[in-house]
Amino acid sequence: MNLELVRTHLEELGLCHAASVLDSRSEQAVKAGWSYIEFLDQLLQEETATRRERSLKIRIRAAKLPTIKTLADFDFGAQPGVDRRLIQELATLSFLDRTDNICFLGPPGVGKSHLALALALRALEEGYTAYFTTLDQLVNDLRQADLKQRLEKCLRKYLRPKVLILDEVGYLPLERSTANLLFQLVSRRYERGSIILTSNKSYSEWDAFLGDPVLAAAILDRLLHHSVTVNIRGESYRLRDRRKAGLSMPPPTREVMPA
Ligand code: ADP
Ligand code: MG
C-alpha cells in the first residue's frame, strides 16, 4: 500500500526510473539492512545516471557525429607530431569556457577529424551541446537557406551549439558570396561559441580557396584571435595501416579529395 503510494509520487514527479526499481530496491534494502539515507541515495543515483545517459544519447544524436571517436583510441605513439599534453589539456574543455577555437591542420589521414570528433564527444559527455558539419555541407545549407530568405533561421542552427565542428575546410574552393556566408557564421560565433576546425590548408593558402584576400583576412582574424592551432605533420594513419598489412600503396590522394 505505502509502496504503491510512493511509486505514484515518484511517477508524478517524473522520476520514472526510480519508480520502476522501487520494489526491488526496497526489498534489497530490507535484506541488506540499508539505512533510509542509503536507500534514498541508491534510488536517486540510479535515476540521475539513467537521465544522464539518456541526455547524452539525445545530444550525441543531435550533434550528427559521423562516427564515434575517442581520445583513448588515439594512438599518440603513431603520431609523434601531436603533442599529447596539449590534447590532454584541450580535453579538460577549459577552451569552451574561454570560447577559444581549435584548428587541426595537416595532410589527409593524420587524425585531424579523429581528434576533433573525440573532443566533441568529451564536450557531449560533460553535458554540452555540439554540432558536426563539413564546410561543404555548411555552405550548401546556408546558400539554400539564403535563396529561400531563411538565412537567419539556418544560421541559428550553427550558432546554438556550445561547440561547432567544421570539418574538411579548404578542400573545395568557395565562391565569393559563399565565402561571405562563412564569414557571417564565424563572426557571429566569435567570442560566443567555440569552433573546432580541420583543414588540409595552411593559413597562407586561405586567400586562394576563399577567393578573396580581404574576406580571408577577416575570417582568419576572428577565427584565430582566441585559438589553438595544432599542426600535424606526419604519415597518414590509413596508409600506415596498409603498409603494415603489406599492401601496396594507392596512388597519392588528389588535393581536392576530402580525406
Ligand atoms: P584526417 O581527418 O586527418 O584526414 P582522420 O582523423 O579521418 O584523418 O584519420 C583517418 C583514420 O585513421 C580514422 O579512422 C582515424 O580514426 C584513424 N587514425 C588517424 N590517426 C590515428 C591515431 N594516431 N591513432 C588511432 N587512429 C588514428
Ligand atoms: Mg578528416
JSON list of C-alpha atoms in Angstrom, two decimals, residues 20 45 48 62 68 88 119 122 139 143 161 176 185 194 219 244 246 250 254 257:
[
{"chain": "A", "resi": 20, "resn": "SER", "atom": "CA", "xyz": [10.36, 1.27, -11.83]},
{"chain": "A", "resi": 45, "resn": "GLN", "atom": "CA", "xyz": [21.73, 7.75, -8.01]},
{"chain": "A", "resi": 48, "resn": "THR", "atom": "CA", "xyz": [20.37, 10.51, -12.15]},
{"chain": "A", "resi": 62, "resn": "ALA", "atom": "CA", "xyz": [21.60, 15.83, -32.33]},
{"chain": "A", "resi": 68, "resn": "ILE", "atom": "CA", "xyz": [32.29, 7.93, -32.53]},
{"chain": "A", "resi": 88, "resn": "GLN", "atom": "CA", "xyz": [45.00, 16.31, -22.76]},
{"chain": "A", "resi": 119, "resn": "LEU", "atom": "CA", "xyz": [36.94, 16.45, -28.31]},
{"chain": "A", "resi": 122, "resn": "ARG", "atom": "CA", "xyz": [34.22, 14.88, -24.47]},
{"chain": "A", "resi": 139, "resn": "VAL", "atom": "CA", "xyz": [27.89, 26.36, -47.07]},
{"chain": "A", "resi": 143, "resn": "ARG", "atom": "CA", "xyz": [23.27, 29.03, -49.53]},
{"chain": "A", "resi": 161, "resn": "PRO", "atom": "CA", "xyz": [25.59, 24.56, -30.03]},
{"chain": "A", "resi": 176, "resn": "ARG", "atom": "CA", "xyz": [32.91, 34.95, -53.00]},
{"chain": "A", "resi": 185, "resn": "LEU", "atom": "CA", "xyz": [28.93, 32.43, -39.31]},
{"chain": "A", "resi": 194, "resn": "SER", "atom": "CA", "xyz": [33.96, 27.62, -29.91]},
{"chain": "A", "resi": 219, "resn": "ILE", "atom": "CA", "xyz": [37.63, 35.31, -41.28]},
{"chain": "A", "resi": 244, "resn": "LYS", "atom": "CA", "xyz": [51.86, -2.62, -42.17]},
{"chain": "A", "resi": 246, "resn": "GLY", "atom": "CA", "xyz": [51.97, -5.43, -46.63]},
{"chain": "A", "resi": 250, "resn": "PRO", "atom": "CA", "xyz": [47.45, 3.54, -53.53]},
{"chain": "A", "resi": 254, "resn": "ARG", "atom": "CA", "xyz": [44.32, 14.27, -55.07]},
{"chain": "A", "resi": 257, "resn": "MET", "atom": "CA", "xyz": [39.51, 14.93, -52.45]}
]
